[in-house]
Coordinates of C-alpha atoms and ligand atoms in Angstrom, one line a residue:
M1 CA -10.1 -16.1 -25.6
A2 CA -10.3 -13.3 -23.0
R3 CA -8.3 -13.5 -19.8
S4 CA -10.9 -13.8 -17.1
Y5 CA -10.4 -12.5 -13.2
D6 CA -12.6 -12.8 -10.4
I7 CA -12.2 -9.7 -8.0
A8 CA -13.7 -9.3 -4.7
V9 CA -14.7 -5.9 -3.9
I10 CA -15.0 -4.5 -0.4
P11 CA -16.3 -0.9 -0.8
G12 CA -15.9 -0.4 2.9
D13 CA -16.8 2.8 4.8
G14 CA -17.2 6.4 4.0
T15 CA -16.1 7.4 0.7
G16 CA -14.7 4.0 -0.1
P17 CA -17.6 2.9 -2.3
E18 CA -17.4 6.0 -4.2
V19 CA -13.8 5.7 -5.1
V20 CA -13.9 2.1 -5.7
A21 CA -16.7 2.5 -8.1
E22 CA -14.7 4.8 -10.1
G23 CA -11.8 2.2 -10.1
I24 CA -14.2 -0.4 -11.3
K25 CA -15.3 2.0 -14.1
V26 CA -11.7 2.3 -15.1
L27 CA -10.9 -1.4 -15.1
E28 CA -14.0 -2.1 -17.1
A29 CA -13.0 0.3 -20.0
V30 CA -9.7 -1.1 -20.1
A31 CA -10.9 -4.6 -19.9
A32 CA -12.9 -3.7 -23.1
V33 CA -9.9 -2.9 -25.2
E34 CA -7.5 -5.4 -23.7
D35 CA -9.3 -8.5 -24.2
I36 CA -10.0 -9.1 -20.4
R37 CA -13.0 -10.0 -18.3
F38 CA -13.6 -9.1 -14.8
D39 CA -16.1 -10.6 -12.5
F40 CA -16.7 -8.4 -9.5
T41 CA -18.2 -9.5 -6.4
H42 CA -19.1 -7.2 -3.7
F43 CA -18.8 -8.1 -0.1
D44 CA -20.3 -5.4 2.7
F45 CA -17.6 -5.7 5.1
G46 CA -17.1 -2.5 7.2
G47 CA -18.5 -0.3 9.8
E48 CA -22.2 -0.2 8.7
R49 CA -22.4 -3.9 8.7
Y50 CA -20.8 -4.2 12.1
L51 CA -23.2 -1.7 13.5
R52 CA -26.2 -3.5 12.3
T53 CA -25.1 -7.1 12.8
G54 CA -22.5 -6.8 15.5
E55 CA -20.3 -9.0 13.4
I56 CA -16.8 -7.4 12.5
L57 CA -15.7 -10.1 9.8
P58 CA -17.6 -13.6 9.3
E59 CA -15.4 -16.5 10.4
T60 CA -15.3 -17.7 6.8
A61 CA -14.3 -14.3 5.0
S62 CA -10.6 -15.0 4.4
E63 CA -11.5 -18.7 3.1
E64 CA -13.9 -17.0 0.8
L65 CA -11.6 -14.4 -0.3
R66 CA -9.0 -16.7 -1.2
K67 CA -11.0 -18.0 -4.0
Y68 CA -10.5 -14.7 -5.9
H69 CA -7.7 -13.4 -8.1
A70 CA -7.4 -10.2 -6.2
I71 CA -9.3 -8.0 -3.6
Y72 CA -10.0 -4.6 -4.1
L73 CA -10.5 -2.5 -1.0
G74 CA -12.0 1.0 -0.6
A75 CA -11.8 2.2 3.0
I76 CA -12.1 0.7 6.6
G77 CA -13.1 3.1 9.3
H78 CA -16.3 4.4 10.8
P79 CA -16.9 7.7 13.1
D80 CA -19.3 5.7 15.2
V81 CA -17.1 2.8 15.7
K82 CA -14.3 3.0 18.2
P83 CA -10.8 3.5 16.7
G84 CA -9.1 0.0 16.3
I85 CA -11.9 -2.3 16.3
L86 CA -12.6 -2.4 12.6
E87 CA -8.7 -1.7 11.5
K88 CA -7.7 -4.7 13.5
G89 CA -11.1 -6.8 13.0
I90 CA -11.1 -6.2 9.0
L91 CA -7.9 -4.8 7.4
L92 CA -5.4 -6.3 9.7
R93 CA -7.0 -9.7 10.2
L94 CA -7.2 -9.9 6.3
R95 CA -3.8 -9.2 6.0
F96 CA -2.8 -11.8 8.5
E97 CA -4.9 -14.5 7.4
L98 CA -4.1 -14.1 3.9
D99 CA -0.6 -13.8 4.6
Q100 CA -0.2 -10.6 2.8
Y101 CA 3.4 -10.1 4.0
I102 CA 4.3 -7.2 1.7
N103 CA 2.8 -3.7 1.6
L104 CA 4.1 -2.3 -1.7
R105 CA 3.8 1.6 -1.7
P106 CA 5.3 3.5 -4.5
V107 CA 5.9 7.2 -4.1
K108 CA 5.7 8.9 -7.5
L109 CA 5.2 12.5 -8.0
Y110 CA 3.4 12.9 -11.4
P111 CA 3.6 16.0 -13.8
N112 CA 1.2 18.8 -12.7
V113 CA 0.5 17.7 -9.2
E114 CA 1.7 19.9 -6.5
T115 CA 4.2 18.7 -3.9
P116 CA 5.2 20.6 -0.7
L117 CA 8.9 19.9 -1.2
K118 CA 10.6 23.0 -2.5
D119 CA 12.4 22.9 -5.9
K120 CA 11.4 19.1 -6.4
G121 CA 9.6 17.9 -9.5
P122 CA 8.6 14.3 -10.9
G123 CA 12.1 13.8 -11.7
H124 CA 13.0 13.7 -8.0
I125 CA 10.2 11.8 -6.5
D126 CA 9.8 8.3 -7.8
Y127 CA 10.7 5.4 -5.6
V128 CA 8.9 2.6 -3.8
V129 CA 8.6 1.5 -0.2
V130 CA 8.3 -2.2 0.6
R131 CA 6.8 -2.4 3.9
E132 CA 6.9 -5.5 5.7
N133 CA 3.2 -6.2 6.7
S134 CA 2.9 -9.1 9.0
G135 CA 5.1 -8.5 12.0
G136 CA 6.7 -6.1 14.3
V137 CA 4.5 -4.3 16.9
Y138 CA 1.5 -5.4 14.6
T139 CA 1.8 -9.0 15.9
G140 CA -0.1 -7.6 18.8
A141 CA 2.0 -9.2 21.6
G142 CA 1.9 -7.4 25.0
G143 CA -0.4 -6.1 27.4
I144 CA -1.2 -3.8 30.4
T145 CA -0.6 -4.8 34.0
M146 CA -1.8 -3.1 37.3
K147 CA -4.1 -1.1 34.9
G148 CA -5.3 2.1 36.7
T149 CA -2.7 2.2 39.3
P150 CA 0.5 4.5 39.5
H151 CA 2.5 1.3 38.8
E152 CA 0.7 0.4 35.5
V153 CA 2.9 -1.1 32.9
A154 CA 2.2 -1.3 29.2
V155 CA 4.1 -3.4 26.8
Q156 CA 3.8 -3.8 23.1
E157 CA 6.7 -5.9 21.6
M158 CA 8.4 -5.5 18.3
I159 CA 8.6 -9.2 17.3
Y160 CA 10.2 -10.6 14.0
N161 CA 11.5 -14.3 13.2
R162 CA 14.1 -14.9 10.6
F163 CA 11.5 -16.4 8.2
Q164 CA 9.7 -13.1 8.0
V165 CA 12.6 -11.0 7.6
E166 CA 14.0 -13.2 4.9
R167 CA 11.0 -13.4 2.8
C168 CA 10.5 -9.8 2.9
L169 CA 14.0 -8.9 2.0
R170 CA 14.1 -11.5 -0.7
Y171 CA 11.0 -9.9 -2.1
A172 CA 12.4 -6.4 -1.9
F173 CA 15.6 -7.6 -3.7
A174 CA 13.7 -9.2 -6.4
F175 CA 11.5 -6.2 -6.8
T176 CA 14.6 -3.8 -7.0
R177 CA 16.1 -6.2 -9.8
K178 CA 12.8 -6.2 -11.8
R179 CA 12.1 -2.3 -11.4
N180 CA 15.6 -2.0 -13.1
K181 CA 16.0 1.7 -12.2
R182 CA 19.0 2.2 -9.9
K183 CA 19.4 -1.2 -8.7
T184 CA 19.7 0.1 -5.3
L185 CA 17.7 -1.2 -2.2
A186 CA 18.0 0.6 1.0
L187 CA 17.3 -1.0 4.3
V188 CA 15.6 1.6 6.7
G189 CA 16.2 0.6 10.2
K190 CA 17.2 1.8 13.7
T191 CA 20.4 -0.3 14.4
N192 CA 21.5 2.2 17.0
V193 CA 18.4 1.5 19.3
L194 CA 16.7 -1.5 18.1
T195 CA 19.8 -3.5 18.6
Y196 CA 18.0 -6.8 18.5
V197 CA 15.3 -6.6 15.8
F198 CA 17.6 -4.8 13.2
D199 CA 20.6 -6.7 14.1
L200 CA 18.6 -9.7 12.6
W201 CA 17.4 -7.5 9.8
E202 CA 20.9 -5.9 8.8
R203 CA 22.6 -9.4 9.1
V204 CA 19.8 -11.1 6.8
F205 CA 20.0 -8.0 4.4
H206 CA 23.7 -8.4 3.7
E207 CA 23.6 -12.2 3.7
I208 CA 21.0 -12.4 1.2
G209 CA 22.2 -9.3 -0.9
E210 CA 25.6 -10.7 -1.2
N211 CA 24.8 -14.5 -2.1
E212 CA 21.6 -14.2 -4.2
F213 CA 21.5 -10.5 -5.5
P214 CA 25.2 -9.4 -5.9
D215 CA 23.9 -6.9 -8.8
I216 CA 21.7 -5.0 -6.4
K217 CA 23.5 -2.2 -4.4
R218 CA 22.8 -2.0 -0.6
E219 CA 22.5 1.0 1.3
Y220 CA 21.2 1.5 5.0
Y221 CA 19.6 4.4 6.6
H222 CA 18.2 5.0 10.1
V223 CA 14.4 5.6 9.9
D224 CA 14.6 9.2 11.5
A225 CA 17.3 10.2 9.1
T226 CA 15.1 8.5 6.2
C227 CA 12.4 11.3 7.1
M228 CA 14.7 13.9 6.5
W229 CA 16.1 12.6 3.4
M230 CA 12.5 12.0 1.8
V231 CA 12.0 15.5 2.2
K232 CA 15.6 16.9 1.4
N233 CA 16.8 14.5 -1.3
P234 CA 14.1 12.1 -2.3
E235 CA 15.9 11.5 -5.7
W236 CA 18.4 9.3 -3.7
F237 CA 16.0 6.5 -3.5
D238 CA 15.2 3.8 -5.7
V239 CA 13.4 1.1 -3.4
L240 CA 13.4 1.2 0.4
V241 CA 12.6 -1.9 2.6
T242 CA 11.6 -1.7 6.1
E243 CA 9.7 -3.0 9.1
N244 CA 5.8 -2.8 9.5
M245 CA 5.5 0.2 11.8
F246 CA 8.4 2.3 10.4
G247 CA 6.9 1.6 7.0
D248 CA 3.4 2.8 8.1
I249 CA 5.0 5.9 9.3
I250 CA 7.1 6.9 6.4
T251 CA 4.8 6.1 3.6
D252 CA 2.4 8.6 5.0
L253 CA 5.3 11.1 4.8
G254 CA 5.9 9.6 1.2
A255 CA 2.4 10.1 0.3
I256 CA 2.1 13.8 1.1
T257 CA 5.2 14.6 -0.9
Q258 CA 3.5 13.0 -4.0
G259 CA 0.6 15.2 -3.5
G260 CA -1.2 13.5 -0.8
M261 CA -3.6 10.7 0.2
G262 CA -5.9 11.6 -2.9
I263 CA -3.1 9.8 -5.0
A264 CA -1.4 7.5 -2.6
A265 CA -2.0 3.7 -3.6
G266 CA -0.9 0.7 -2.1
G267 CA -1.1 -3.2 -2.3
N268 CA -1.1 -5.7 0.5
I269 CA 0.8 -8.5 -1.3
N270 CA 1.0 -12.2 -1.0
P271 CA 3.3 -13.2 -3.9
G272 CA 2.1 -16.8 -3.9
G273 CA -1.6 -16.0 -3.0
V274 CA -4.2 -13.5 -3.2
S275 CA -3.2 -9.7 -2.8
M276 CA -5.5 -6.9 -1.6
F277 CA -5.2 -3.3 -3.1
E278 CA -6.2 0.0 -1.6
P279 CA -6.0 3.6 -1.5
I280 CA -3.8 4.3 1.5
G281 CA -6.0 7.3 2.7
G282 CA -8.8 6.6 5.1
S283 CA -12.6 6.5 4.7
A284 CA -12.8 10.2 4.9
P285 CA -16.6 10.1 6.2
K286 CA -17.2 13.6 6.1
Y287 CA -17.1 13.7 2.4
T288 CA -19.3 10.9 1.9
G289 CA -21.9 11.1 -0.7
M290 CA -20.9 14.3 -2.0
N291 CA -19.2 13.5 -5.1
I292 CA -16.2 15.3 -4.2
I293 CA -13.6 12.6 -3.1
N294 CA -10.3 12.2 -5.3
P295 CA -10.7 8.8 -6.7
L296 CA -7.2 8.8 -8.2
A297 CA -5.6 6.7 -5.4
A298 CA -8.3 4.1 -5.7
I299 CA -7.7 3.9 -9.6
A300 CA -3.8 3.8 -8.9
S301 CA -4.4 0.9 -6.7
A302 CA -6.5 -0.8 -9.4
Q303 CA -3.2 0.0 -11.7
M304 CA -1.3 -1.8 -9.0
M305 CA -3.8 -4.8 -9.2
M306 CA -3.2 -5.1 -12.9
E307 CA 0.7 -5.1 -12.5
T308 CA 0.4 -7.8 -9.8
L309 CA -1.8 -9.9 -12.1
G310 CA 0.8 -9.6 -14.8
E311 CA -1.6 -7.5 -17.0
D312 CA 1.2 -4.9 -17.7
R313 CA -0.6 -3.2 -20.7
A314 CA -3.6 -2.6 -18.7
A315 CA -1.7 -1.1 -16.0
A316 CA 0.3 1.2 -18.4
R317 CA -3.1 2.2 -19.7
I318 CA -4.3 3.2 -16.5
E319 CA -1.3 5.2 -15.5
G320 CA -1.5 6.7 -18.8
G321 CA -5.1 7.7 -18.2
I322 CA -4.1 9.2 -14.6
V323 CA -1.3 11.2 -16.0
K324 CA -3.5 12.6 -18.7
A325 CA -6.3 13.5 -16.6
L326 CA -3.9 15.3 -14.3
Q327 CA -2.5 17.1 -17.2
N328 CA -5.9 18.2 -18.8
D329 CA -8.7 18.1 -16.5
I330 CA -7.9 18.0 -12.8
K331 CA -7.2 21.2 -10.9
S332 CA -5.9 20.0 -7.5
L333 CA -6.1 16.8 -5.8
A334 CA -7.8 17.8 -2.6
A335 CA -11.2 16.8 -2.1
G336 CA -13.7 19.6 -3.4
M337 CA -10.9 21.3 -5.2
M338 CA -10.6 19.1 -8.2
G339 CA -12.6 21.5 -10.4
M340 CA -14.9 18.3 -11.1
G341 CA -16.7 15.7 -9.4
T342 CA -15.5 12.3 -8.4
T343 CA -17.4 10.4 -11.1
Q344 CA -16.3 13.0 -13.6
V345 CA -12.5 12.1 -12.8
G346 CA -13.4 8.4 -13.3
D347 CA -15.0 9.2 -16.5
R348 CA -12.0 11.1 -17.8
V349 CA -9.6 8.5 -16.7
A350 CA -11.7 5.5 -18.2
E351 CA -11.8 7.5 -21.4
Y352 CA -8.1 8.2 -21.7
A353 CA -7.1 4.6 -20.6
S354 CA -9.1 3.0 -23.1
A355 CA -8.4 5.3 -26.1
Ligands
IPM401 C1 -2.4 1.7 7.0 C2 -3.1 2.0 7.9 C3 -3.3 0.9 8.9 C4 -2.1 0.4 9.3 C5 -4.3 1.0 10.0 C6 -5.6 1.5 9.5 C7 -4.5 -0.1 10.7 O1 -2.5 3.3 8.7 O2 -2.7 0.9 6.0 O3 -1.2 2.5 6.8 O4 -1.5 1.0 10.3 O5 -1.3 -0.3 8.6
MN402 MN1 -1.0 3.9 7.7

């Protein structure tokens, strides 16, 4: 009997619906040859809905989404909505309410993809960033007092408790073990300035490493230096683990080294619950409806979804399809420069992935 998955789809804003449609196309093609069945249910959360109804996200959204095996998200962000409203009200709220406490972001350069890093190729750029996805400054604690006066004070606090740090590090260690590449986990921090938060992270890192993962080698880098090494010596890295905002920043740098937002995928993971997969680039509203946006990042997110659901063969098929399309068909990853349209890229990958 076919293995069956209920997938909640949030196409979202801008080019989100276009790239998600290609991801679904590829998933359907792979399902047909792997004895998998998908049931996709679409949700219209995003900027359009907010402008139309005034509601950012229904109260019951996360309760409803919890019923699915996974969530497939296009992009959130609308040019007519003030920055922060949709991001906080949809994306961050779902991450929090569904307790997706890991943001998994592979940085992998595929053959035939141009990287801005000099003298680096696919053999050099292949690591994974485990970004803590529930705490830090994203907690939202803080405020402004005496606003508008010369004395105004703005505070935004980086908050972590041991529970959050432990579960993130445990996940990262286990992930490093499972990845089985160089069995090296690097903690990325700022122990020289953030002497409270990273004191906690560093102590827990060595505690858990020593007691539970003695087979995993431990390294530590300051976050600023990490940016430097990601450019100069990316081949050093196997798995990096870091707090939320540092992870946000370094994964944009990582993305550009693997060819840019056209290919960078991510998963918001709740290891015991429902995870949400998304291309990490934005909604790119100016390209909406032109059939020129690159769907590979969304397709690669679908691959991550398959991995997380334990459908390793389906995941390998999708990755193989991406690699083949890059080899044979796609000229450049940039929107409008692919030498083919969004839907054609989806067609090619779907065809290769199901061959
Ligand atoms: C990301 C994004 C989000 C984040 C924004 C849109 C809230 O930049 O997923 O990396 O900061 O996490
Ligand atoms: Mn980001």
